[in-house]
mmCIF file with all atom_site columns, C-alpha atoms in Angstrom:
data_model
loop_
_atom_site.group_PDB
_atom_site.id
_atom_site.type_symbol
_atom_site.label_atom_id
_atom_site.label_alt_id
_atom_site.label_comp_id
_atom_site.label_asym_id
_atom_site.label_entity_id
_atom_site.label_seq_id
_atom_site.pdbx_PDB_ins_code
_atom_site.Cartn_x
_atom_site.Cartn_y
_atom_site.Cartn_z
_atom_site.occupancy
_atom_site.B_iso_or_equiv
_atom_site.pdbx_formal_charge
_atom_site.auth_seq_id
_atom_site.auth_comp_id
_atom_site.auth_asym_id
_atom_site.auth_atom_id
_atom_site.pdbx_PDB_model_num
ATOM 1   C CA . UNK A 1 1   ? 0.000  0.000  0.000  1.00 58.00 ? 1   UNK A CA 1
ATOM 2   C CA . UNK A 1 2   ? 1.561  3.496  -1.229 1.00 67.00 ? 2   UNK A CA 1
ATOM 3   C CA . UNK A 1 3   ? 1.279  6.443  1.592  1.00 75.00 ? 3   UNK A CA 1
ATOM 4   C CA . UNK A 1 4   ? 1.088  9.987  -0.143 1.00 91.00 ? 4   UNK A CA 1
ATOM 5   C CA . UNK A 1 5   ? 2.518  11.609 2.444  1.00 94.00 ? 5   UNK A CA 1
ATOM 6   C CA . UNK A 1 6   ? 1.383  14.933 1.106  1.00 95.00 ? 6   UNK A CA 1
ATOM 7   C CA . UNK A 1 7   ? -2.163 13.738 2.231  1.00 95.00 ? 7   UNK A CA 1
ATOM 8   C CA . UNK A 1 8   ? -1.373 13.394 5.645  1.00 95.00 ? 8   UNK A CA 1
ATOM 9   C CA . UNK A 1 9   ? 0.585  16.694 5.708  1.00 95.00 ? 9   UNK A CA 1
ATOM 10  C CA . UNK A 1 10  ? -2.624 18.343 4.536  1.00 96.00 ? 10  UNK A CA 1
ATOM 11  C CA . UNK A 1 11  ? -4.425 16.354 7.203  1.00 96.00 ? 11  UNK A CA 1
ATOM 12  C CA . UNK A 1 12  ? -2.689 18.094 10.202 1.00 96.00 ? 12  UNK A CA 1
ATOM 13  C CA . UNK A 1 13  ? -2.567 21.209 8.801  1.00 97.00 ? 13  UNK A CA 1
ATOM 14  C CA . UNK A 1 14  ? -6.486 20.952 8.893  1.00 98.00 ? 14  UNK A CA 1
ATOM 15  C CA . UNK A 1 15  ? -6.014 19.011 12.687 1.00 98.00 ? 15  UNK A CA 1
ATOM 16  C CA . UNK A 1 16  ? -3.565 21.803 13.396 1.00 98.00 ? 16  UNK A CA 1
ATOM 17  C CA . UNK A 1 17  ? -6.547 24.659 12.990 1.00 98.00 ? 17  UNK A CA 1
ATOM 18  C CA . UNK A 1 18  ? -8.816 22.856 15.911 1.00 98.00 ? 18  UNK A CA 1
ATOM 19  C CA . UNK A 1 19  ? -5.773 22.431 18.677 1.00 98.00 ? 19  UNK A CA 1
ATOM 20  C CA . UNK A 1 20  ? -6.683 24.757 21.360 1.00 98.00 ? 20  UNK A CA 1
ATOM 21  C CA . UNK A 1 21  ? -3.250 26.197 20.868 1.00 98.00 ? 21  UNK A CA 1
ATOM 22  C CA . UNK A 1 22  ? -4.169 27.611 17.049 1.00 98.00 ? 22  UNK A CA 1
ATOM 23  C CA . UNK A 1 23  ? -7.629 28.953 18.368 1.00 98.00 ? 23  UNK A CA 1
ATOM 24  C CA . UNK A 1 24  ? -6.530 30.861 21.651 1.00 98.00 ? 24  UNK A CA 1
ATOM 25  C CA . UNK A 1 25  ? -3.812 32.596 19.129 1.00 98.00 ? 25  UNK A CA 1
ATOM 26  C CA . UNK A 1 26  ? -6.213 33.427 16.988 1.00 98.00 ? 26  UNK A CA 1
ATOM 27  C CA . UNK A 1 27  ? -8.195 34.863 19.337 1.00 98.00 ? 27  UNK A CA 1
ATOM 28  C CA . UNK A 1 28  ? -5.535 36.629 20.890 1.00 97.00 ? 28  UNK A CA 1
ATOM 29  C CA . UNK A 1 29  ? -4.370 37.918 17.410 1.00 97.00 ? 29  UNK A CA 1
ATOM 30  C CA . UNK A 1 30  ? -7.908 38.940 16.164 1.00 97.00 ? 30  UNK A CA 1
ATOM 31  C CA . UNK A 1 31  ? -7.907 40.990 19.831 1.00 96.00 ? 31  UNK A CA 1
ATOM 32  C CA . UNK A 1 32  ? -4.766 42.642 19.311 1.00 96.00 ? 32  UNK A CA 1
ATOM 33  C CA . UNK A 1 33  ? -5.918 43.945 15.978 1.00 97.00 ? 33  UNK A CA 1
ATOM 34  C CA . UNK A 1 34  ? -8.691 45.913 17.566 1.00 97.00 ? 34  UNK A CA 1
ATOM 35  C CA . UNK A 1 35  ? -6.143 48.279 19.635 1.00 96.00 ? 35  UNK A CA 1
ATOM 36  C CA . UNK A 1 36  ? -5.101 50.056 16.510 1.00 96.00 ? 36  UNK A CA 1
ATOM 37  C CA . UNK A 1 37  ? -1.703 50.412 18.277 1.00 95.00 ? 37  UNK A CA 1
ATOM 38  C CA . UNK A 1 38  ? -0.824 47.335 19.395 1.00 96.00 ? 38  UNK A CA 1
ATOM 39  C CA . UNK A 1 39  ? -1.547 46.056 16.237 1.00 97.00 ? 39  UNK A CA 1
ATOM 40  C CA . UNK A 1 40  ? 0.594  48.687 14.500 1.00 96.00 ? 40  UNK A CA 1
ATOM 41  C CA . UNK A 1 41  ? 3.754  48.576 16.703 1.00 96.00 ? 41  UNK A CA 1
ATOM 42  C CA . UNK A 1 42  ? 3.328  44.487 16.175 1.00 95.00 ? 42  UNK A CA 1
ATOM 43  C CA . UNK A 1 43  ? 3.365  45.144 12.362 1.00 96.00 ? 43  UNK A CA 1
ATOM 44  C CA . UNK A 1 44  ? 6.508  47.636 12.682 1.00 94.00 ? 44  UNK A CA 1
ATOM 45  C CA . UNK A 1 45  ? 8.096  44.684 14.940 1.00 93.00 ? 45  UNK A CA 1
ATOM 46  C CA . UNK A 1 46  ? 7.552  41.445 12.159 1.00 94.00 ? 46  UNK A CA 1
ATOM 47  C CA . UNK A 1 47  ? 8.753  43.977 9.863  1.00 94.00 ? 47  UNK A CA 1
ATOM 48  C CA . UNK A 1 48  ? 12.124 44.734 11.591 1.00 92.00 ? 48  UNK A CA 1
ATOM 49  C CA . UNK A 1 49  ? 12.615 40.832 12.755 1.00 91.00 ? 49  UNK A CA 1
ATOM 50  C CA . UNK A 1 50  ? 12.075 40.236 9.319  1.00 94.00 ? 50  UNK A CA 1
ATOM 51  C CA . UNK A 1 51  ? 14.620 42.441 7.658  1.00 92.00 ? 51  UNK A CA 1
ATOM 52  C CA . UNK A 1 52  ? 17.346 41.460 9.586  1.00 92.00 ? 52  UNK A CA 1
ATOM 53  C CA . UNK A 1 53  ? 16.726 37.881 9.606  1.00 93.00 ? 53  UNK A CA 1
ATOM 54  C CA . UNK A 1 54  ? 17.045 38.101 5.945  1.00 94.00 ? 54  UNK A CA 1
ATOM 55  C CA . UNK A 1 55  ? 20.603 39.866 6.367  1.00 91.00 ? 55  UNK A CA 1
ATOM 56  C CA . UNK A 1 56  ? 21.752 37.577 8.486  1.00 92.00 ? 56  UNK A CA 1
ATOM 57  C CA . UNK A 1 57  ? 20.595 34.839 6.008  1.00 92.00 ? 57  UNK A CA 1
ATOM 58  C CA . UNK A 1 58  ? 22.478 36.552 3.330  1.00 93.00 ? 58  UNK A CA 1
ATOM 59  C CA . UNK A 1 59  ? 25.654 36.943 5.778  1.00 93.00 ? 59  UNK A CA 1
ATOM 60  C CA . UNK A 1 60  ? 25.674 40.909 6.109  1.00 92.00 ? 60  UNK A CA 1
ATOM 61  C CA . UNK A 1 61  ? 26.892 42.265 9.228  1.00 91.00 ? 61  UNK A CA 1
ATOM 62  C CA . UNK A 1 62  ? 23.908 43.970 11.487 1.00 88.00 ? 62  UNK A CA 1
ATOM 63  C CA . UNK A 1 63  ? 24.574 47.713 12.224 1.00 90.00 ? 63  UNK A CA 1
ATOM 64  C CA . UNK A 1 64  ? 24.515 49.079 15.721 1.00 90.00 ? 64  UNK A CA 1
ATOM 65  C CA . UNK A 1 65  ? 21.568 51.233 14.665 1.00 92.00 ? 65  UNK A CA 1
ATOM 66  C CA . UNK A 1 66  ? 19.622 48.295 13.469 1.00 90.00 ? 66  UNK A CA 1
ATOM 67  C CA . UNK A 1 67  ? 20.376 46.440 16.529 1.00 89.00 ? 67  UNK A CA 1
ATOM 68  C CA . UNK A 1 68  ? 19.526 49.298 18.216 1.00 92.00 ? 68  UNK A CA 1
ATOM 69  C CA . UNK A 1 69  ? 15.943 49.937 16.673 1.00 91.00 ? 69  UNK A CA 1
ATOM 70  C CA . UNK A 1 70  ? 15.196 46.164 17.206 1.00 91.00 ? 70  UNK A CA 1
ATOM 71  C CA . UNK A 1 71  ? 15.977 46.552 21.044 1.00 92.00 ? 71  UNK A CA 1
ATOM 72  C CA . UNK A 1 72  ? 13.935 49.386 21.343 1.00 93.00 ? 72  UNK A CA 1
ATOM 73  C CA . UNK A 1 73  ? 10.768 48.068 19.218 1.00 93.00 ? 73  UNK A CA 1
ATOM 74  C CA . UNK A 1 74  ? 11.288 45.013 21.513 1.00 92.00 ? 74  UNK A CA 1
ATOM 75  C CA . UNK A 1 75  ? 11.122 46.809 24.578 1.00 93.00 ? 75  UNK A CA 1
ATOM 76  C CA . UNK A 1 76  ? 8.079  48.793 23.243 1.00 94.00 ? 76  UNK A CA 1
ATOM 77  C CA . UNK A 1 77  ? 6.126  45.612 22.153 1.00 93.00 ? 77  UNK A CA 1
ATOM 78  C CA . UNK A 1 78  ? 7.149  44.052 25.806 1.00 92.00 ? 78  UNK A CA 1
ATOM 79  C CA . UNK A 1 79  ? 5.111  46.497 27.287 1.00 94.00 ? 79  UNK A CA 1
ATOM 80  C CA . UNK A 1 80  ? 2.043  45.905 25.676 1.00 95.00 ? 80  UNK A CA 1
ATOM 81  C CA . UNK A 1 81  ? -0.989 43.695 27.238 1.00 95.00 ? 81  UNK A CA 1
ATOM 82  C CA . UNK A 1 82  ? -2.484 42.572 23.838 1.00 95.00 ? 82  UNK A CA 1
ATOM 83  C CA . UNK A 1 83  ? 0.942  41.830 22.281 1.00 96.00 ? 83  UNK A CA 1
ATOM 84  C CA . UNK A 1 84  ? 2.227  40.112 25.461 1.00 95.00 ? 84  UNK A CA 1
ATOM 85  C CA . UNK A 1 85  ? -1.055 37.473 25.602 1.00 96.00 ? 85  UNK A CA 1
ATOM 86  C CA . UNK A 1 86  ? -0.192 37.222 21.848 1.00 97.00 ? 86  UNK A CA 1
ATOM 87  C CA . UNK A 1 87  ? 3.145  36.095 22.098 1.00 95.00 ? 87  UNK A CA 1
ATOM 88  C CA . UNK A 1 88  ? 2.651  33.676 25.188 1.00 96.00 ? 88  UNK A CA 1
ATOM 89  C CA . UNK A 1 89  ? -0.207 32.310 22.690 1.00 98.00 ? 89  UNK A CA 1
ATOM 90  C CA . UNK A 1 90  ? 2.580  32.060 19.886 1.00 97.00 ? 90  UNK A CA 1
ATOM 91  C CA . UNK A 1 91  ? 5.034  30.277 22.855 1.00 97.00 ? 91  UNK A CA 1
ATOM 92  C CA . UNK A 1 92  ? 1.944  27.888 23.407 1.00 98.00 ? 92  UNK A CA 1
ATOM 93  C CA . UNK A 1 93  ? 1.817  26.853 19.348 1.00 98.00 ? 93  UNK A CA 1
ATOM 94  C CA . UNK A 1 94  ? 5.295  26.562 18.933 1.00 98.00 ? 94  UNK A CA 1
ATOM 95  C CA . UNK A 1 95  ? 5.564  24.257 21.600 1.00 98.00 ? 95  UNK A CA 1
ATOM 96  C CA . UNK A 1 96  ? 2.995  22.119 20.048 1.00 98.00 ? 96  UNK A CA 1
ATOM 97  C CA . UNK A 1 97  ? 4.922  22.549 16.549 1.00 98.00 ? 97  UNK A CA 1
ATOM 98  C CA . UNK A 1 98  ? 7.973  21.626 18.211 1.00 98.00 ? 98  UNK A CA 1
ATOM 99  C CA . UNK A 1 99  ? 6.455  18.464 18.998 1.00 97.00 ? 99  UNK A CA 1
ATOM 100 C CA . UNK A 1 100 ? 5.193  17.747 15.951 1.00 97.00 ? 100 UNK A CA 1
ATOM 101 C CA . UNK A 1 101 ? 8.509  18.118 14.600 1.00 97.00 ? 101 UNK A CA 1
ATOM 102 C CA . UNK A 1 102 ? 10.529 15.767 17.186 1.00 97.00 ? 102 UNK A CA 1
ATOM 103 C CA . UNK A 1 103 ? 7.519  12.790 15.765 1.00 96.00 ? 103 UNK A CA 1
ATOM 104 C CA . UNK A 1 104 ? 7.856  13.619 12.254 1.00 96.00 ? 104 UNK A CA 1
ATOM 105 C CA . UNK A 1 105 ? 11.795 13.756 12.047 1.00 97.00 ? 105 UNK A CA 1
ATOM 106 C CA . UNK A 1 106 ? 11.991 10.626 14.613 1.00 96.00 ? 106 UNK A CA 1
ATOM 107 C CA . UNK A 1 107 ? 12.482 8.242  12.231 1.00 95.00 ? 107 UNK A CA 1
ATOM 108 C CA . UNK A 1 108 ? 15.503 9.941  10.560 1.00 96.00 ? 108 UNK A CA 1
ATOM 109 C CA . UNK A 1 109 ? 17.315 10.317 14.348 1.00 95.00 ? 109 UNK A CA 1
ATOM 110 C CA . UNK A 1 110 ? 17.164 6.591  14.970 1.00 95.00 ? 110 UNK A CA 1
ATOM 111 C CA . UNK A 1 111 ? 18.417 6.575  11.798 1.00 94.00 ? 111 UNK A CA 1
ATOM 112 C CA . UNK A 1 112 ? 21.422 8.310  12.346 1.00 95.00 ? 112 UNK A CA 1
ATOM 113 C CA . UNK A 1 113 ? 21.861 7.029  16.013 1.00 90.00 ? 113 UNK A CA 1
ATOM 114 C CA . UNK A 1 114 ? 23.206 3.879  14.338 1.00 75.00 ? 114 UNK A CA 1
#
């Protein structure tokens, strides 16, 4: 019997959107996007985490200034109630990914324990 693997991938992703973990960050998200500035300063944050993740992926050297502004939109974003219950949510989620992961690459680590 042939497994298409690609059919059980798409069957967690649809398992993955009923875990309690997906649905309280939802929540959370959908109630951080009614404080106009939460939601804002969260935006401005993905957007600077993203940038210099991609220079690092590229191998260019971070400036103080960048590091700087990253610090400070951290500390900013730290201080906010919404953004705070949505990251703990994210925490929660990744957790469960993390998990996920450990099953799904377990056969390839006994592979390589050998």
């Amino acid at each position: 019997m042939a497994v298409n693997i690609y059919d059980t991938a798409n069957t967690l992703e649809q398992q993955l959107r009923e875990t309690k973990e997906f649905k309280e960050l939802k929540t959370s998200y959908e109630a951080m996007k009614t404080n106009k500035a939460a939601f804002d300063l969260f935006k401005d944050f993905q957007e600077i985490q993203m940038q210099l993740s991609q220079k690092q992926m590229n191998g260019e050297e971070l400036t103080d200034e960048e590091v700087q502004k990253a610090h400070d939109l951290a500390d900013k974003v730290g201080n906010v109630d919404e953004i705070k219950a949505l990251m703990g949510k994210e925490r929660n989620l990744n957790q469960l990914m993390n998990d996920l992961n450990q099953i799904i690459t377990k056969p390839v680590q006994e592979l390589y324990r050998d």
